[in-house]
Every structure is written in C-alpha cells, then in structure tokens.
Amino acid sequence: MPPLPARRRVAVVGTGAIVSGSHLPALRDHSDRAELVAAVDVDPGRLDAFRELAGEAVAGHTSMDAMLDAVRPDLVLIGTPPSLHREQTVAALKAGAWVLCEKPLTLSLAEYDEIAAAEEASGAYAAVVFQHRYGSGAVHARELIASGELGAPRVAHCQTTWHRDAAYYSVPWRGKWATEGGGPTMGHGIHQYDLLLHLLGPWTEIRAMAARLVHDTESEDVSTALVRFENGALATVVNSVLSPDEVSRIRIDCADATVELTHLYGHRNEDWVYTPAPHVGSERAAAWPTPAADVPSSHTAQLGALLDAYDNGVRPPTSGPEARATLEFAAALYKAAFTGNPVHAGEIAPGDPFYPAMHGDHPHWAPKERA
C-alpha cells in the first residue's frame, strides 16, 4: 500500500470573517492532509481571537514576510482585502508556497500577469477561490453539457441579484477602484459568471452596460452584459447589489434540456433542476438528475482539489489560464460598458487602458467613446 501524502503546512493571511468562517472549517475538514501552523494579521487583537478559535498551536505574526521567513509553509490561504492580494500572493510564491486566495485574485489583468510571472519563476502555483465550481451538482452539470448529453447550449442566463446597504459600503476599501477593483461585477457576481464560464466554455464577444444608481461609490452598483460564446450560445449576465429579493441563478437552455441552478451563497444537489425538451424520452432524462453523493459547493471542496493537485505536483484548478479567463471577462465587461463598444476575447492587452485598471481611466459613468 503506498504511503499517505504528508500533511501540508498551512498559513493563513488575514483572520477576519472569511478565514475564520470558511477557510478554518475547510482546514479542519482536511485535518488529515493539512496542518494550520501560522496566522498573520496586522490587528493583534483579531489575531489573538483567531488563534484562540483555531484551537491549535498556531504561531501568530503581524508581518507576512516575517511569517514566511520563520515558518516556510507549503500553502498560504489569503483572505485579506483585494488590494493586498497581488503583493501577498507574489510574496508567498517567491517563498516557494502554493497559494489559495480569495476573489478577486488581482485588481487587473496587469496584476494577474505579475502573478503568472512569479509562478513561472518559483514553480509554485496560485489559485483563486471559486468554490461554486466544486459542488457535485456543478461537476455533474459540466459533464452533461461537455459530453453533449443535453444537446448544444443555445441560451443562458446568469444572475447575481443581491442587496447591500450604505453600511456595507462604510468599510473604507469597498466601492473604490483602487482597493476593490470594481463593484458587484468584481466583488459579487464574479462567482456566478465564473461558474457560467466553467459550464459553457470560452466566450468570444461581450456588450455591456454599468451604472451607479443608488450608492455613493466610485464603482458601479449594477452591471448587465450580453455575451456570445464560442459554441454559439448567447447569454445575459446581471450583477446587482440593489435587489431586495436576493438570488443567485444560472439557467442554460440546451437543445434537449434546460438546466437550472437557484441558490444564494452556495449550492447542493437539490438546487439543480433538469427539464427535458418535449422530444426527449423519460428513460434518457432519468439519467440526468444529480448523483446520490451530495458535495456542497464550499471552501472544503475546493481545498480538497487543491491538496490533490499539490500531492500530484500538477497545476491546481482555478489557477493560471482558467483564473485569468474569468478576470478577463470582468475587464471586458467594464470596457464594453464604459466605451459603448463590443469587446472581443483577447483584445485587452498591454497598452489598452483596461489592462492596468478595470475602469480604464474612464470617469464617472457616461460612456464617452464609440467607434
């Protein structure tokens, strides 16, 4: 019998709600494969509270560089505000650690390419948290669509309609381009359209609108997009923090079936519904519902996939080109919204104003360009 892989030594950077509420339970669920050895936070009181909650001999540090020098972890989990992600991810990679970072991994494509260069130099990998890909329902749906079992995808809808009040934006880094990278397009809807891209594959063209209708923020509070995919499917994408009735939803109409996912912040098998087309027989449709094993979408599921990749020495999912494609979609949505022009996949490159910043140096709100 082959020996079991060693437990990976893990450090967390940032000890706020996302780390204590999601990353820490995931580490506990994988305690046979991962050991939390260190935590970093600039707030000593918050750090102490987290170390008490962790219930392990976790070394505390107020400096990430000091932690990396002292601990040399195998894996670093990053749950700090977005403006810190690039710098902290690059530092961890240079120290030889793999990274799992909260979304967005970076605030721009230019920053992402800095991380790609650091990966190449170090041999380590950086993945972004897109946990909705990992639930068993999403895995099953992707297999059915990719295999052609549901027929060719034709029409899709992707909806992240949430509600955030003024108090939410009182946190200093929220709603600002330099510290959050954008509004709900970057900070909220990115999970849902990442899953849409995961299910449907590459997109080719996007047209969009964005607006600041309610909140006194630099970035938008709602955006909408029309998207053409490489496989010919057309989709709508809506990202909102103005919606009293909150829901996250994906619907894909294929030639032989409609598949629908309705949830809020996470899904289980029961949240996926398959409706066969009239010409599809009941025996064929009976094979579509999700399997009996129910793996919720979660940090636990994604951490397991990352640990599998680490054990096998291969690039983890939601890193490299996969993660960049989702960030490129966000940049293209903003460019289409702010210029009034369609944007095609691959066109945002060095020299394009939307490459170093999602706002593309465009001021408040009215698009000022149209070719």
mmCIF file with all atom_site columns, C-alpha atoms in Angstrom, residues 125-257:
data_model
loop_
_atom_site.group_PDB
_atom_site.id
_atom_site.type_symbol
_atom_site.label_atom_id
_atom_site.label_alt_id
_atom_site.label_comp_id
_atom_site.label_asym_id
_atom_site.label_entity_id
_atom_site.label_seq_id
_atom_site.pdbx_PDB_ins_code
_atom_site.Cartn_x
_atom_site.Cartn_y
_atom_site.Cartn_z
_atom_site.occupancy
_atom_site.B_iso_or_equiv
_atom_site.pdbx_formal_charge
_atom_site.auth_seq_id
_atom_site.auth_comp_id
_atom_site.auth_asym_id
_atom_site.auth_atom_id
_atom_site.pdbx_PDB_model_num
ATOM 1   C CA . TYR A 1 125 ? 1.006   27.908 -8.114  1.00 0.00 ? 125 TYR A CA 1
ATOM 2   C CA . ALA A 1 126 ? -1.637  30.446 -7.110  1.00 0.00 ? 126 ALA A CA 1
ATOM 3   C CA . ALA A 1 127 ? -5.341  29.563 -7.282  1.00 0.00 ? 127 ALA A CA 1
ATOM 4   C CA . VAL A 1 128 ? -8.337  31.800 -6.662  1.00 0.00 ? 128 VAL A CA 1
ATOM 5   C CA . VAL A 1 129 ? -11.352 30.815 -4.561  1.00 0.00 ? 129 VAL A CA 1
ATOM 6   C CA . PHE A 1 130 ? -14.178 29.938 -6.961  1.00 0.00 ? 130 PHE A CA 1
ATOM 7   C CA . GLN A 1 131 ? -15.824 27.347 -4.747  1.00 0.00 ? 131 GLN A CA 1
ATOM 8   C CA . HIS A 1 132 ? -19.052 27.090 -6.752  1.00 0.00 ? 132 HIS A CA 1
ATOM 9   C CA . ARG A 1 133 ? -17.259 25.018 -9.380  1.00 0.00 ? 133 ARG A CA 1
ATOM 10  C CA . TYR A 1 134 ? -16.623 22.259 -6.877  1.00 0.00 ? 134 TYR A CA 1
ATOM 11  C CA . GLY A 1 135 ? -20.075 21.200 -5.676  1.00 0.00 ? 135 GLY A CA 1
ATOM 12  C CA . SER A 1 136 ? -21.157 17.811 -7.008  1.00 0.00 ? 136 SER A CA 1
ATOM 13  C CA . GLY A 1 137 ? -24.092 19.427 -8.804  1.00 0.00 ? 137 GLY A CA 1
ATOM 14  C CA . ALA A 1 138 ? -21.759 21.704 -10.788 1.00 0.00 ? 138 ALA A CA 1
ATOM 15  C CA . VAL A 1 139 ? -19.398 18.833 -11.602 1.00 0.00 ? 139 VAL A CA 1
ATOM 16  C CA . HIS A 1 140 ? -22.328 16.751 -12.871 1.00 0.00 ? 140 HIS A CA 1
ATOM 17  C CA . ALA A 1 141 ? -23.810 19.592 -14.940 1.00 0.00 ? 141 ALA A CA 1
ATOM 18  C CA . ARG A 1 142 ? -20.486 20.311 -16.588 1.00 0.00 ? 142 ARG A CA 1
ATOM 19  C CA . GLU A 1 143 ? -20.053 16.655 -17.507 1.00 0.00 ? 143 GLU A CA 1
ATOM 20  C CA . LEU A 1 144 ? -23.523 16.518 -19.072 1.00 0.00 ? 144 LEU A CA 1
ATOM 21  C CA . ILE A 1 145 ? -23.028 19.725 -21.077 1.00 0.00 ? 145 ILE A CA 1
ATOM 22  C CA . ALA A 1 146 ? -19.476 18.905 -22.198 1.00 0.00 ? 146 ALA A CA 1
ATOM 23  C CA . SER A 1 147 ? -20.452 15.403 -23.307 1.00 0.00 ? 147 SER A CA 1
ATOM 24  C CA . GLY A 1 148 ? -23.319 16.708 -25.447 1.00 0.00 ? 148 GLY A CA 1
ATOM 25  C CA . GLU A 1 149 ? -25.850 14.706 -23.444 1.00 0.00 ? 149 GLU A CA 1
ATOM 26  C CA . LEU A 1 150 ? -28.125 17.763 -23.090 1.00 0.00 ? 150 LEU A CA 1
ATOM 27  C CA . GLY A 1 151 ? -27.644 18.848 -26.697 1.00 0.00 ? 151 GLY A CA 1
ATOM 28  C CA . ALA A 1 152 ? -25.997 22.022 -27.913 1.00 0.00 ? 152 ALA A CA 1
ATOM 29  C CA . PRO A 1 153 ? -26.173 25.016 -25.486 1.00 0.00 ? 153 PRO A CA 1
ATOM 30  C CA . ARG A 1 154 ? -28.245 27.811 -27.003 1.00 0.00 ? 154 ARG A CA 1
ATOM 31  C CA . VAL A 1 155 ? -29.423 30.390 -24.454 1.00 0.00 ? 155 VAL A CA 1
ATOM 32  C CA . ALA A 1 156 ? -28.166 31.142 -20.942 1.00 0.00 ? 156 ALA A CA 1
ATOM 33  C CA . HIS A 1 157 ? -28.934 33.499 -18.076 1.00 0.00 ? 157 HIS A CA 1
ATOM 34  C CA . CYS A 1 158 ? -26.581 34.289 -15.189 1.00 0.00 ? 158 CYS A CA 1
ATOM 35  C CA . GLN A 1 159 ? -27.969 36.333 -12.323 1.00 0.00 ? 159 GLN A CA 1
ATOM 36  C CA . THR A 1 160 ? -26.380 37.631 -9.134  1.00 0.00 ? 160 THR A CA 1
ATOM 37  C CA . THR A 1 161 ? -29.007 39.975 -7.741  1.00 0.00 ? 161 THR A CA 1
ATOM 38  C CA . TRP A 1 162 ? -28.123 40.787 -4.161  1.00 0.00 ? 162 TRP A CA 1
ATOM 39  C CA . HIS A 1 163 ? -28.707 43.682 -1.774  1.00 0.00 ? 163 HIS A CA 1
ATOM 40  C CA . ARG A 1 164 ? -26.109 45.774 0.050   1.00 0.00 ? 164 ARG A CA 1
ATOM 41  C CA . ASP A 1 165 ? -26.928 48.888 2.081   1.00 0.00 ? 165 ASP A CA 1
ATOM 42  C CA . ALA A 1 166 ? -24.938 52.032 2.841   1.00 0.00 ? 166 ALA A CA 1
ATOM 43  C CA . ALA A 1 167 ? -23.475 50.464 5.980   1.00 0.00 ? 167 ALA A CA 1
ATOM 44  C CA . TYR A 1 168 ? -21.872 47.760 3.864   1.00 0.00 ? 168 TYR A CA 1
ATOM 45  C CA . TYR A 1 169 ? -20.012 50.423 1.896   1.00 0.00 ? 169 TYR A CA 1
ATOM 46  C CA . SER A 1 170 ? -18.845 52.210 5.034   1.00 0.00 ? 170 SER A CA 1
ATOM 47  C CA . VAL A 1 171 ? -15.905 49.765 5.105   1.00 0.00 ? 171 VAL A CA 1
ATOM 48  C CA . PRO A 1 172 ? -13.162 52.016 3.693   1.00 0.00 ? 172 PRO A CA 1
ATOM 49  C CA . TRP A 1 173 ? -11.902 49.734 0.913   1.00 0.00 ? 173 TRP A CA 1
ATOM 50  C CA . ARG A 1 174 ? -15.298 48.858 -0.561  1.00 0.00 ? 174 ARG A CA 1
ATOM 51  C CA . GLY A 1 175 ? -16.692 50.583 -3.616  1.00 0.00 ? 175 GLY A CA 1
ATOM 52  C CA . LYS A 1 176 ? -13.325 52.024 -4.688  1.00 0.00 ? 176 LYS A CA 1
ATOM 53  C CA . TRP A 1 177 ? -11.440 51.096 -7.838  1.00 0.00 ? 177 TRP A CA 1
ATOM 54  C CA . ALA A 1 178 ? -8.019  51.159 -6.213  1.00 0.00 ? 178 ALA A CA 1
ATOM 55  C CA . THR A 1 179 ? -8.937  48.874 -3.332  1.00 0.00 ? 179 THR A CA 1
ATOM 56  C CA . GLU A 1 180 ? -11.774 46.639 -4.584  1.00 0.00 ? 180 GLU A CA 1
ATOM 57  C CA . GLY A 1 181 ? -11.237 46.752 -8.329  1.00 0.00 ? 181 GLY A CA 1
ATOM 58  C CA . GLY A 1 182 ? -14.896 47.433 -9.044  1.00 0.00 ? 182 GLY A CA 1
ATOM 59  C CA . GLY A 1 183 ? -18.434 46.955 -7.774  1.00 0.00 ? 183 GLY A CA 1
ATOM 60  C CA . PRO A 1 184 ? -20.635 43.855 -7.945  1.00 0.00 ? 184 PRO A CA 1
ATOM 61  C CA . THR A 1 185 ? -19.024 42.838 -11.234 1.00 0.00 ? 185 THR A CA 1
ATOM 62  C CA . MET A 1 186 ? -15.778 42.168 -9.353  1.00 0.00 ? 186 MET A CA 1
ATOM 63  C CA . GLY A 1 187 ? -16.903 41.546 -5.799  1.00 0.00 ? 187 GLY A CA 1
ATOM 64  C CA . HIS A 1 188 ? -20.208 39.680 -6.025  1.00 0.00 ? 188 HIS A CA 1
ATOM 65  C CA . GLY A 1 189 ? -21.253 38.370 -9.432  1.00 0.00 ? 189 GLY A CA 1
ATOM 66  C CA . ILE A 1 190 ? -17.797 37.011 -10.239 1.00 0.00 ? 190 ILE A CA 1
ATOM 67  C CA . HIS A 1 191 ? -18.615 33.685 -8.550  1.00 0.00 ? 191 HIS A CA 1
ATOM 68  C CA . GLN A 1 192 ? -21.703 33.129 -10.674 1.00 0.00 ? 192 GLN A CA 1
ATOM 69  C CA . TYR A 1 193 ? -20.271 34.093 -14.047 1.00 0.00 ? 193 TYR A CA 1
ATOM 70  C CA . ASP A 1 194 ? -17.133 32.105 -13.269 1.00 0.00 ? 194 ASP A CA 1
ATOM 71  C CA . LEU A 1 195 ? -19.418 29.089 -12.943 1.00 0.00 ? 195 LEU A CA 1
ATOM 72  C CA . LEU A 1 196 ? -21.188 30.047 -16.184 1.00 0.00 ? 196 LEU A CA 1
ATOM 73  C CA . LEU A 1 197 ? -17.827 30.175 -17.998 1.00 0.00 ? 197 LEU A CA 1
ATOM 74  C CA . HIS A 1 198 ? -16.880 26.857 -16.410 1.00 0.00 ? 198 HIS A CA 1
ATOM 75  C CA . LEU A 1 199 ? -20.073 25.276 -17.756 1.00 0.00 ? 199 LEU A CA 1
ATOM 76  C CA . LEU A 1 200 ? -20.159 26.856 -21.221 1.00 0.00 ? 200 LEU A CA 1
ATOM 77  C CA . GLY A 1 201 ? -16.502 27.339 -22.097 1.00 0.00 ? 201 GLY A CA 1
ATOM 78  C CA . PRO A 1 202 ? -14.815 30.261 -23.877 1.00 0.00 ? 202 PRO A CA 1
ATOM 79  C CA . TRP A 1 203 ? -16.695 33.426 -24.793 1.00 0.00 ? 203 TRP A CA 1
ATOM 80  C CA . THR A 1 204 ? -15.978 35.456 -27.933 1.00 0.00 ? 204 THR A CA 1
ATOM 81  C CA . GLU A 1 205 ? -17.858 38.776 -27.631 1.00 0.00 ? 205 GLU A CA 1
ATOM 82  C CA . ILE A 1 206 ? -19.437 40.899 -24.926 1.00 0.00 ? 206 ILE A CA 1
ATOM 83  C CA . ARG A 1 207 ? -21.606 44.022 -24.925 1.00 0.00 ? 207 ARG A CA 1
ATOM 84  C CA . ALA A 1 208 ? -22.472 45.664 -21.613 1.00 0.00 ? 208 ALA A CA 1
ATOM 85  C CA . MET A 1 209 ? -23.843 48.494 -19.515 1.00 0.00 ? 209 MET A CA 1
ATOM 86  C CA . ALA A 1 210 ? -22.974 49.569 -15.970 1.00 0.00 ? 210 ALA A CA 1
ATOM 87  C CA . ALA A 1 211 ? -24.429 52.212 -13.698 1.00 0.00 ? 211 ALA A CA 1
ATOM 88  C CA . ARG A 1 212 ? -24.198 53.752 -10.266 1.00 0.00 ? 212 ARG A CA 1
ATOM 89  C CA . LEU A 1 213 ? -27.872 54.104 -9.417  1.00 0.00 ? 213 LEU A CA 1
ATOM 90  C CA . VAL A 1 214 ? -28.013 54.212 -5.614  1.00 0.00 ? 214 VAL A CA 1
ATOM 91  C CA . HIS A 1 215 ? -24.716 54.011 -3.750  1.00 0.00 ? 215 HIS A CA 1
ATOM 92  C CA . ASP A 1 216 ? -22.231 56.865 -3.410  1.00 0.00 ? 216 ASP A CA 1
ATOM 93  C CA . THR A 1 217 ? -19.315 54.757 -4.593  1.00 0.00 ? 217 THR A CA 1
ATOM 94  C CA . GLU A 1 218 ? -16.621 55.148 -7.240  1.00 0.00 ? 218 GLU A CA 1
ATOM 95  C CA . SER A 1 219 ? -17.567 51.863 -8.870  1.00 0.00 ? 219 SER A CA 1
ATOM 96  C CA . GLU A 1 220 ? -20.859 50.590 -10.239 1.00 0.00 ? 220 GLU A CA 1
ATOM 97  C CA . ASP A 1 221 ? -23.689 49.088 -8.200  1.00 0.00 ? 221 ASP A CA 1
ATOM 98  C CA . VAL A 1 222 ? -25.249 47.251 -11.156 1.00 0.00 ? 222 VAL A CA 1
ATOM 99  C CA . SER A 1 223 ? -23.999 45.880 -14.481 1.00 0.00 ? 223 SER A CA 1
ATOM 100 C CA . THR A 1 224 ? -25.559 43.894 -17.291 1.00 0.00 ? 224 THR A CA 1
ATOM 101 C CA . ALA A 1 225 ? -23.999 42.103 -20.246 1.00 0.00 ? 225 ALA A CA 1
ATOM 102 C CA . LEU A 1 226 ? -24.853 40.246 -23.436 1.00 0.00 ? 226 LEU A CA 1
ATOM 103 C CA . VAL A 1 227 ? -22.345 37.505 -24.230 1.00 0.00 ? 227 VAL A CA 1
ATOM 104 C CA . ARG A 1 228 ? -21.645 35.320 -27.246 1.00 0.00 ? 228 ARG A CA 1
ATOM 105 C CA . PHE A 1 229 ? -19.849 32.036 -26.587 1.00 0.00 ? 229 PHE A CA 1
ATOM 106 C CA . GLU A 1 230 ? -17.501 30.107 -28.846 1.00 0.00 ? 230 GLU A CA 1
ATOM 107 C CA . ASN A 1 231 ? -20.059 27.293 -29.064 1.00 0.00 ? 231 ASN A CA 1
ATOM 108 C CA . GLY A 1 232 ? -22.665 29.741 -30.407 1.00 0.00 ? 232 GLY A CA 1
ATOM 109 C CA . ALA A 1 233 ? -24.684 30.151 -27.206 1.00 0.00 ? 233 ALA A CA 1
ATOM 110 C CA . LEU A 1 234 ? -25.936 33.618 -26.225 1.00 0.00 ? 234 LEU A CA 1
ATOM 111 C CA . ALA A 1 235 ? -26.161 34.674 -22.575 1.00 0.00 ? 235 ALA A CA 1
ATOM 112 C CA . THR A 1 236 ? -27.256 37.515 -20.335 1.00 0.00 ? 236 THR A CA 1
ATOM 113 C CA . VAL A 1 237 ? -25.295 38.333 -17.169 1.00 0.00 ? 237 VAL A CA 1
ATOM 114 C CA . VAL A 1 238 ? -26.650 40.599 -14.409 1.00 0.00 ? 238 VAL A CA 1
ATOM 115 C CA . ASN A 1 239 ? -24.666 41.714 -11.347 1.00 0.00 ? 239 ASN A CA 1
ATOM 116 C CA . SER A 1 240 ? -26.525 43.825 -8.784  1.00 0.00 ? 240 SER A CA 1
ATOM 117 C CA . VAL A 1 241 ? -26.375 44.951 -5.160  1.00 0.00 ? 241 VAL A CA 1
ATOM 118 C CA . LEU A 1 242 ? -29.727 46.774 -5.495  1.00 0.00 ? 242 LEU A CA 1
ATOM 119 C CA . SER A 1 243 ? -32.108 43.800 -5.352  1.00 0.00 ? 243 SER A CA 1
ATOM 120 C CA . PRO A 1 244 ? -34.315 43.297 -2.276  1.00 0.00 ? 244 PRO A CA 1
ATOM 121 C CA . ASP A 1 245 ? -35.207 39.723 -3.277  1.00 0.00 ? 245 ASP A CA 1
ATOM 122 C CA . GLU A 1 246 ? -31.741 38.183 -3.307  1.00 0.00 ? 246 GLU A CA 1
ATOM 123 C CA . VAL A 1 247 ? -30.935 35.232 -5.531  1.00 0.00 ? 247 VAL A CA 1
ATOM 124 C CA . SER A 1 248 ? -28.084 33.634 -7.465  1.00 0.00 ? 248 SER A CA 1
ATOM 125 C CA . ARG A 1 249 ? -29.206 31.815 -10.580 1.00 0.00 ? 249 ARG A CA 1
ATOM 126 C CA . ILE A 1 250 ? -27.873 30.156 -13.708 1.00 0.00 ? 250 ILE A CA 1
ATOM 127 C CA . ARG A 1 251 ? -30.107 28.770 -16.434 1.00 0.00 ? 251 ARG A CA 1
ATOM 128 C CA . ILE A 1 252 ? -28.810 27.107 -19.599 1.00 0.00 ? 252 ILE A CA 1
ATOM 129 C CA . ASP A 1 253 ? -31.226 26.103 -22.351 1.00 0.00 ? 253 ASP A CA 1
ATOM 130 C CA . CYS A 1 254 ? -29.711 23.331 -24.453 1.00 0.00 ? 254 CYS A CA 1
ATOM 131 C CA . ALA A 1 255 ? -31.261 21.603 -27.460 1.00 0.00 ? 255 ALA A CA 1
ATOM 132 C CA . ASP A 1 256 ? -32.537 18.691 -25.359 1.00 0.00 ? 256 ASP A CA 1
ATOM 133 C CA . ALA A 1 257 ? -32.922 20.122 -21.854 1.00 0.00 ? 257 ALA A CA 1
#
